[in-house]
Amino acid sequence: MTALTIEIEDAYQLKTYKKFPLTIERGQDVWLYASDGKRYLDLYGGHAVVVTGHCHPRVVAALRAQAEKLIFYSNTVYNDVRAQAAQRLIEVAPEGLTKVFFVNSGAEANETAIKLARKLTGKAGLISFEGGFHGRTYGALSATGISKYRDPIEPRVPHHHFAPWGDLGAVRGLMNAEVAGILLEPIQSMAGVRTAPAECYQGLRQLCDEYGAMLIYDEIQTGFGRTGEFFFTPRYDVIPDMITLAKGIASGVPMGAVLVTEAIAERVGFGDRGATFGGGPLACAALVATIEVIQEEGLLENVQAQSRYLQDQLASQDIEEVRGLGFLIGIRFNCEASVYQQRLMEHKILTGLSDDPRVLRLLPPLTLQRREIDYFLEALSKIEREIA
Ligand SMILES: Cc1ncc(COP(=O)(O)O)c(C=O)c1O
């Protein structure tokens, strides 16, 4: 079955993804079940998407109930579950972010934020950072600071400029009256889980205020509990003008969102933006269930406690550096991380790589427990001994 599935997928799909030689049929919490009958510990979370664990019963029940009532209708009518989703999301949003626009993916959320910044400031410039990843649509990719993804679409959207990550002086040098916004991942995940000093976030806020530009946080990976808080914002007391969200906000049902301040919301009018599937009832039902699970099952507290344990344990191993916050963790080895990824696969553990060849990324479900962390640590120790 595994071989046949692989053969069929490869025969009929563009070969754009490098895949594990695995056919996953089923998931439950932090475990994936493959067609060969084996189970795998999912420390990759389908690329940071599986926030509440695979097939959380409350998410499944919410989807089932909604599918029986109404699968889809567009934004031309009001809908009870969309109303609930918007209200619940704004209730958990950082103070000052008071309205939401629903889309379907991360790239689309960033596209929306860039376009709003341009339209509302009347300026064209955008500053983002080397190493930042913002999605594969034209605008989002033009703002992505990883050249191997960006170069093939040249010429990019004009007026997009890049600063080295965390270099406030460089941003100041690029800043002028034509800049509509500054876009950043508060923790650069794809680049190898890189944070910046507190002064950088604060300085970017000040520069935006000084020049009448909008600060946009791409919290597509850092949002919804991954850092151990609901959002990275308001860390260091910095509140951006817009926050983009996607990945696990609906526990794996495609959904993205843009949170904006009241000042922005007041200036957005009919027809400024639209998305057929944005705020669809199924995704909204999953979003509400996701927020409830995070809150009622203490997932933020779980991430904080388990991340502390994991990071403490990793610190005592022969590892170059452990980076990140909560369950957005980068482990930097003194050799190729792909060697560890491959060996961990042999121990039935899925992990992610990054754009830094030495950094292995862990983006597990927020439900991950200590016994599973111990299982991973044991495997890692064994691999280290074998490699040594
Ligand atoms: C930080 C960040 N922004 C944007 C995106 C793009 O999201 P999507 O693939 O849903 O378009 C990603 C995807 O990996 C991401 O990690």
PDB file of N, CA and C in Angstrom, residues 214-275:
ATOM      1  N   MET A 214       3.222  51.283   8.975  1.00  0.00           N
ATOM      2  CA  MET A 214       2.527  50.283   9.796  1.00  0.00           C
ATOM      3  C   MET A 214       3.453  49.128  10.152  1.00  0.00           C
ATOM      4  N   LEU A 215       3.404  48.743  11.412  1.00  0.00           N
ATOM      5  CA  LEU A 215       4.198  47.604  11.871  1.00  0.00           C
ATOM      6  C   LEU A 215       3.335  46.348  11.751  1.00  0.00           C
ATOM      7  N   ILE A 216       3.833  45.378  10.996  1.00  0.00           N
ATOM      8  CA  ILE A 216       3.059  44.147  10.763  1.00  0.00           C
ATOM      9  C   ILE A 216       3.833  42.965  11.317  1.00  0.00           C
ATOM     10  N   TYR A 217       3.236  42.266  12.260  1.00  0.00           N
ATOM     11  CA  TYR A 217       3.833  41.045  12.798  1.00  0.00           C
ATOM     12  C   TYR A 217       3.218  39.848  12.082  1.00  0.00           C
ATOM     13  N   ASP A 218       4.057  39.054  11.460  1.00  0.00           N
ATOM     14  CA  ASP A 218       3.614  37.773  10.907  1.00  0.00           C
ATOM     15  C   ASP A 218       3.715  36.759  12.055  1.00  0.00           C
ATOM     16  N   GLU A 219       2.567  36.535  12.703  1.00  0.00           N
ATOM     17  CA  GLU A 219       2.533  35.575  13.830  1.00  0.00           C
ATOM     18  C   GLU A 219       1.945  34.239  13.365  1.00  0.00           C
ATOM     19  N   ILE A 220       2.183  33.934  12.110  1.00  0.00           N
ATOM     20  CA  ILE A 220       1.640  32.697  11.528  1.00  0.00           C
ATOM     21  C   ILE A 220       2.225  31.470  12.229  1.00  0.00           C
ATOM     22  N   GLN A 221       3.473  31.571  12.663  1.00  0.00           N
ATOM     23  CA  GLN A 221       4.034  30.459  13.439  1.00  0.00           C
ATOM     24  C   GLN A 221       4.013  30.749  14.932  1.00  0.00           C
ATOM     25  N   THR A 222       4.220  32.013  15.309  1.00  0.00           N
ATOM     26  CA  THR A 222       4.349  32.303  16.741  1.00  0.00           C
ATOM     27  C   THR A 222       3.000  32.441  17.439  1.00  0.00           C
ATOM     28  N   GLY A 223       1.922  32.564  16.669  1.00  0.00           N
ATOM     29  CA  GLY A 223       0.600  32.756  17.263  1.00  0.00           C
ATOM     30  C   GLY A 223      -0.035  31.469  17.749  1.00  0.00           C
ATOM     31  N   PHE A 224      -1.139  31.611  18.425  1.00  0.00           N
ATOM     32  CA  PHE A 224      -1.969  30.494  18.887  1.00  0.00           C
ATOM     33  C   PHE A 224      -1.230  29.511  19.782  1.00  0.00           C
ATOM     34  N   GLY A 225      -0.493  30.073  20.736  1.00  0.00           N
ATOM     35  CA  GLY A 225       0.043  29.253  21.817  1.00  0.00           C
ATOM     36  C   GLY A 225       1.424  28.681  21.609  1.00  0.00           C
ATOM     37  N   ARG A 226       1.963  28.822  20.426  1.00  0.00           N
ATOM     38  CA  ARG A 226       3.239  28.137  20.155  1.00  0.00           C
ATOM     39  C   ARG A 226       4.369  28.617  21.060  1.00  0.00           C
ATOM     40  N   THR A 227       4.348  29.893  21.435  1.00  0.00           N
ATOM     41  CA  THR A 227       5.440  30.395  22.289  1.00  0.00           C
ATOM     42  C   THR A 227       5.139  30.204  23.774  1.00  0.00           C
ATOM     43  N   GLY A 228       3.986  29.596  24.082  1.00  0.00           N
ATOM     44  CA  GLY A 228       3.598  29.449  25.491  1.00  0.00           C
ATOM     45  C   GLY A 228       2.683  30.577  25.950  1.00  0.00           C
ATOM     46  N   GLU A 229       2.494  31.573  25.086  1.00  0.00           N
ATOM     47  CA  GLU A 229       1.481  32.621  25.288  1.00  0.00           C
ATOM     48  C   GLU A 229       0.577  32.549  24.075  1.00  0.00           C
ATOM     49  N   PHE A 230      -0.595  33.202  24.161  1.00  0.00           N
ATOM     50  CA  PHE A 230      -1.487  33.077  22.999  1.00  0.00           C
ATOM     51  C   PHE A 230      -0.814  33.656  21.751  1.00  0.00           C
ATOM     52  N   PHE A 231      -0.123  34.795  21.931  1.00  0.00           N
ATOM     53  CA  PHE A 231       0.611  35.417  20.820  1.00  0.00           C
ATOM     54  C   PHE A 231       1.975  35.880  21.315  1.00  0.00           C
ATOM     55  N   PHE A 232       2.899  36.140  20.398  1.00  0.00           N
ATOM     56  CA  PHE A 232       4.182  36.768  20.753  1.00  0.00           C
ATOM     57  C   PHE A 232       3.882  38.186  21.277  1.00  0.00           C
ATOM     58  N   THR A 233       3.010  38.910  20.570  1.00  0.00           N
ATOM     59  CA  THR A 233       2.524  40.216  21.027  1.00  0.00           C
ATOM     60  C   THR A 233       1.799  40.024  22.364  1.00  0.00           C
ATOM     61  N   PRO A 234       1.958  40.812  23.370  1.00  0.00           N
ATOM     62  CA  PRO A 234       2.627  42.113  23.443  1.00  0.00           C
ATOM     63  C   PRO A 234       4.015  42.061  24.079  1.00  0.00           C
ATOM     64  N   ARG A 235       4.775  41.028  23.790  1.00  0.00           N
ATOM     65  CA  ARG A 235       6.124  40.923  24.353  1.00  0.00           C
ATOM     66  C   ARG A 235       6.885  42.248  24.164  1.00  0.00           C
ATOM     67  N   TYR A 236       7.622  42.651  25.139  1.00  0.00           N
ATOM     68  CA  TYR A 236       8.399  43.903  25.170  1.00  0.00           C
ATOM     69  C   TYR A 236       7.500  45.141  25.029  1.00  0.00           C
ATOM     70  N   ASP A 237       6.196  44.958  25.320  1.00  0.00           N
ATOM     71  CA  ASP A 237       5.216  46.063  25.264  1.00  0.00           C
ATOM     72  C   ASP A 237       5.060  46.638  23.856  1.00  0.00           C
ATOM     73  N   VAL A 238       5.325  45.836  22.864  1.00  0.00           N
ATOM     74  CA  VAL A 238       5.168  46.318  21.486  1.00  0.00           C
ATOM     75  C   VAL A 238       3.857  45.773  20.912  1.00  0.00           C
ATOM     76  N   ILE A 239       3.017  46.682  20.442  1.00  0.00           N
ATOM     77  CA  ILE A 239       1.759  46.279  19.797  1.00  0.00           C
ATOM     78  C   ILE A 239       1.847  46.689  18.325  1.00  0.00           C
ATOM     79  N   PRO A 240       1.828  45.719  17.419  1.00  0.00           N
ATOM     80  CA  PRO A 240       1.871  46.087  15.998  1.00  0.00           C
ATOM     81  C   PRO A 240       0.518  46.629  15.526  1.00  0.00           C
ATOM     82  N   ASP A 241       0.508  47.185  14.325  1.00  0.00           N
ATOM     83  CA  ASP A 241      -0.760  47.676  13.761  1.00  0.00           C
ATOM     84  C   ASP A 241      -1.583  46.534  13.195  1.00  0.00           C
ATOM     85  N   MET A 242      -0.877  45.492  12.740  1.00  0.00           N
ATOM     86  CA  MET A 242      -1.584  44.326  12.196  1.00  0.00           C
ATOM     87  C   MET A 242      -0.839  43.059  12.601  1.00  0.00           C
ATOM     88  N   ILE A 243      -1.591  41.978  12.800  1.00  0.00           N
ATOM     89  CA  ILE A 243      -0.992  40.667  13.072  1.00  0.00           C
ATOM     90  C   ILE A 243      -1.598  39.688  12.072  1.00  0.00           C
ATOM     91  N   THR A 244      -0.745  38.928  11.398  1.00  0.00           N
ATOM     92  CA  THR A 244      -1.267  37.913  10.482  1.00  0.00           C
ATOM     93  C   THR A 244      -1.175  36.540  11.138  1.00  0.00           C
ATOM     94  N   LEU A 245      -2.188  35.724  10.869  1.00  0.00           N
ATOM     95  CA  LEU A 245      -2.306  34.398  11.489  1.00  0.00           C
ATOM     96  C   LEU A 245      -2.671  33.356  10.445  1.00  0.00           C
ATOM     97  N   ALA A 246      -2.299  32.125  10.696  1.00  0.00           N
ATOM     98  CA  ALA A 246      -2.742  30.991   9.849  1.00  0.00           C
ATOM     99  C   ALA A 246      -2.309  29.710  10.561  1.00  0.00           C
ATOM    100  N   LYS A 247      -1.693  28.779   9.826  1.00  0.00           N
ATOM    101  CA  LYS A 247      -1.231  27.506  10.416  1.00  0.00           C
ATOM    102  C   LYS A 247      -2.345  26.845  11.238  1.00  0.00           C
ATOM    103  N   GLY A 248      -2.155  26.808  12.590  1.00  0.00           N
ATOM    104  CA  GLY A 248      -3.050  25.974  13.397  1.00  0.00           C
ATOM    105  C   GLY A 248      -4.272  26.659  13.967  1.00  0.00           C
ATOM    106  N   ILE A 249      -4.644  27.836  13.468  1.00  0.00           N
ATOM    107  CA  ILE A 249      -5.739  28.558  14.138  1.00  0.00           C
ATOM    108  C   ILE A 249      -7.073  27.816  14.047  1.00  0.00           C
ATOM    109  N   ALA A 250      -7.195  26.919  13.067  1.00  0.00           N
ATOM    110  CA  ALA A 250      -8.413  26.108  12.977  1.00  0.00           C
ATOM    111  C   ALA A 250      -8.012  24.622  13.029  1.00  0.00           C
ATOM    112  N   SER A 251      -6.936  24.346  13.751  1.00  0.00           N
ATOM    113  CA  SER A 251      -6.465  22.964  13.968  1.00  0.00           C
ATOM    114  C   SER A 251      -6.273  22.169  12.680  1.00  0.00           C
ATOM    115  N   GLY A 252      -5.916  22.829  11.614  1.00  0.00           N
ATOM    116  CA  GLY A 252      -5.612  22.099  10.384  1.00  0.00           C
ATOM    117  C   GLY A 252      -6.621  22.309   9.269  1.00  0.00           C
ATOM    118  N   VAL A 253      -7.789  22.864   9.594  1.00  0.00           N
ATOM    119  CA  VAL A 253      -8.707  23.280   8.518  1.00  0.00           C
ATOM    120  C   VAL A 253      -8.111  24.575   7.966  1.00  0.00           C
ATOM    121  N   PRO A 254      -7.951  24.686   6.635  1.00  0.00           N
ATOM    122  CA  PRO A 254      -7.285  25.884   6.101  1.00  0.00           C
ATOM    123  C   PRO A 254      -7.978  27.172   6.541  1.00  0.00           C
ATOM    124  N   MET A 255      -7.210  28.046   7.134  1.00  0.00           N
ATOM    125  CA  MET A 255      -7.757  29.329   7.577  1.00  0.00           C
ATOM    126  C   MET A 255      -6.617  30.292   7.875  1.00  0.00           C
ATOM    127  N   GLY A 256      -6.804  31.552   7.520  1.00  0.00           N
ATOM    128  CA  GLY A 256      -5.866  32.596   7.889  1.00  0.00           C
ATOM    129  C   GLY A 256      -6.678  33.770   8.407  1.00  0.00           C
ATOM    130  N   ALA A 257      -5.999  34.702   9.047  1.00  0.00           N
ATOM    131  CA  ALA A 257      -6.713  35.865   9.575  1.00  0.00           C
ATOM    132  C   ALA A 257      -5.746  37.030   9.688  1.00  0.00           C
ATOM    133  N   VAL A 258      -6.298  38.238   9.575  1.00  0.00           N
ATOM    134  CA  VAL A 258      -5.518  39.447   9.825  1.00  0.00           C
ATOM    135  C   VAL A 258      -6.218  40.209  10.945  1.00  0.00           C
ATOM    136  N   LEU A 259      -5.476  40.470  12.014  1.00  0.00           N
ATOM    137  CA  LEU A 259      -6.001  41.277  13.111  1.00  0.00           C
ATOM    138  C   LEU A 259      -5.521  42.700  12.904  1.00  0.00           C
ATOM    139  N   VAL A 260      -6.414  43.666  13.075  1.00  0.00           N
ATOM    140  CA  VAL A 260      -6.016  45.066  12.865  1.00  0.00           C
ATOM    141  C   VAL A 260      -6.497  45.932  14.026  1.00  0.00           C
ATOM    142  N   THR A 261      -5.875  47.097  14.152  1.00  0.00           N
ATOM    143  CA  THR A 261      -6.282  48.055  15.191  1.00  0.00           C
ATOM    144  C   THR A 261      -7.584  48.739  14.761  1.00  0.00           C
ATOM    145  N   GLU A 262      -8.209  49.392  15.742  1.00  0.00           N
ATOM    146  CA  GLU A 262      -9.450  50.118  15.458  1.00  0.00           C
ATOM    147  C   GLU A 262      -9.185  51.239  14.442  1.00  0.00           C
ATOM    148  N   ALA A 263      -8.004  51.881  14.576  1.00  0.00           N
ATOM    149  CA  ALA A 263      -7.679  53.000  13.669  1.00  0.00           C
ATOM    150  C   ALA A 263      -7.653  52.525  12.215  1.00  0.00           C
ATOM    151  N   ILE A 264      -7.162  51.304  11.993  1.00  0.00           N
ATOM    152  CA  ILE A 264      -7.147  50.761  10.625  1.00  0.00           C
ATOM    153  C   ILE A 264      -8.568  50.370  10.226  1.00  0.00           C
ATOM    154  N   ALA A 265      -9.248  49.671  11.135  1.00  0.00           N
ATOM    155  CA  ALA A 265     -10.594  49.178  10.821  1.00  0.00           C
ATOM    156  C   ALA A 265     -11.514  50.313  10.371  1.00  0.00           C
ATOM    157  N   GLU A 266     -11.388  51.457  11.011  1.00  0.00           N
ATOM    158  CA  GLU A 266     -12.264  52.596  10.685  1.00  0.00           C
ATOM    159  C   GLU A 266     -12.074  53.083   9.249  1.00  0.00           C
ATOM    160  N   ARG A 267     -10.900  52.764   8.692  1.00  0.00           N
ATOM    161  CA  ARG A 267     -10.608  53.281   7.343  1.00  0.00           C
ATOM    162  C   ARG A 267     -10.776  52.222   6.249  1.00  0.00           C
ATOM    163  N   VAL A 268     -11.245  51.025   6.623  1.00  0.00           N
ATOM    164  CA  VAL A 268     -11.459  49.978   5.617  1.00  0.00           C
ATOM    165  C   VAL A 268     -12.942  49.975   5.258  1.00  0.00           C
ATOM    166  N   GLY A 269     -13.201  49.979   3.966  1.00  0.00           N
ATOM    167  CA  GLY A 269     -14.600  50.076   3.531  1.00  0.00           C
ATOM    168  C   GLY A 269     -15.031  48.926   2.648  1.00  0.00           C
ATOM    169  N   PHE A 270     -16.290  48.977   2.209  1.00  0.00           N
ATOM    170  CA  PHE A 270     -16.836  47.932   1.345  1.00  0.00           C
ATOM    171  C   PHE A 270     -15.947  47.731   0.121  1.00  0.00           C
ATOM    172  N   GLY A 271     -15.663  46.468  -0.171  1.00  0.00           N
ATOM    173  CA  GLY A 271     -14.941  46.136  -1.400  1.00  0.00           C
ATOM    174  C   GLY A 271     -13.432  46.277  -1.308  1.00  0.00           C
ATOM    175  N   ASP A 272     -12.917  46.767  -0.168  1.00  0.00           N
ATOM    176  CA  ASP A 272     -11.460  46.921  -0.054  1.00  0.00           C
ATOM    177  C   ASP A 272     -10.751  45.582  -0.111  1.00  0.00           C
ATOM    178  N   ARG A 273     -11.413  44.547   0.296  1.00  0.00           N
ATOM    179  CA  ARG A 273     -10.797  43.216   0.330  1.00  0.00           C
ATOM    180  C   ARG A 273     -11.919  42.200   0.253  1.00  0.00           C
ATOM    181  N   GLY A 274     -11.641  41.038  -0.303  1.00  0.00           N
ATOM    182  CA  GLY A 274     -12.652  39.981  -0.369  1.00  0.00           C
ATOM    183  C   GLY A 274     -11.980  38.632  -0.514  1.00  0.00           C
ATOM    184  N   ALA A 275     -12.629  37.582  -0.040  1.00  0.00           N
ATOM    185  CA  ALA A 275     -12.101  36.226  -0.192  1.00  0.00           C
ATOM    186  C   ALA A 275     -13.293  35.272  -0.105  1.00  0.00           C
TER     187      ALA A 275
END
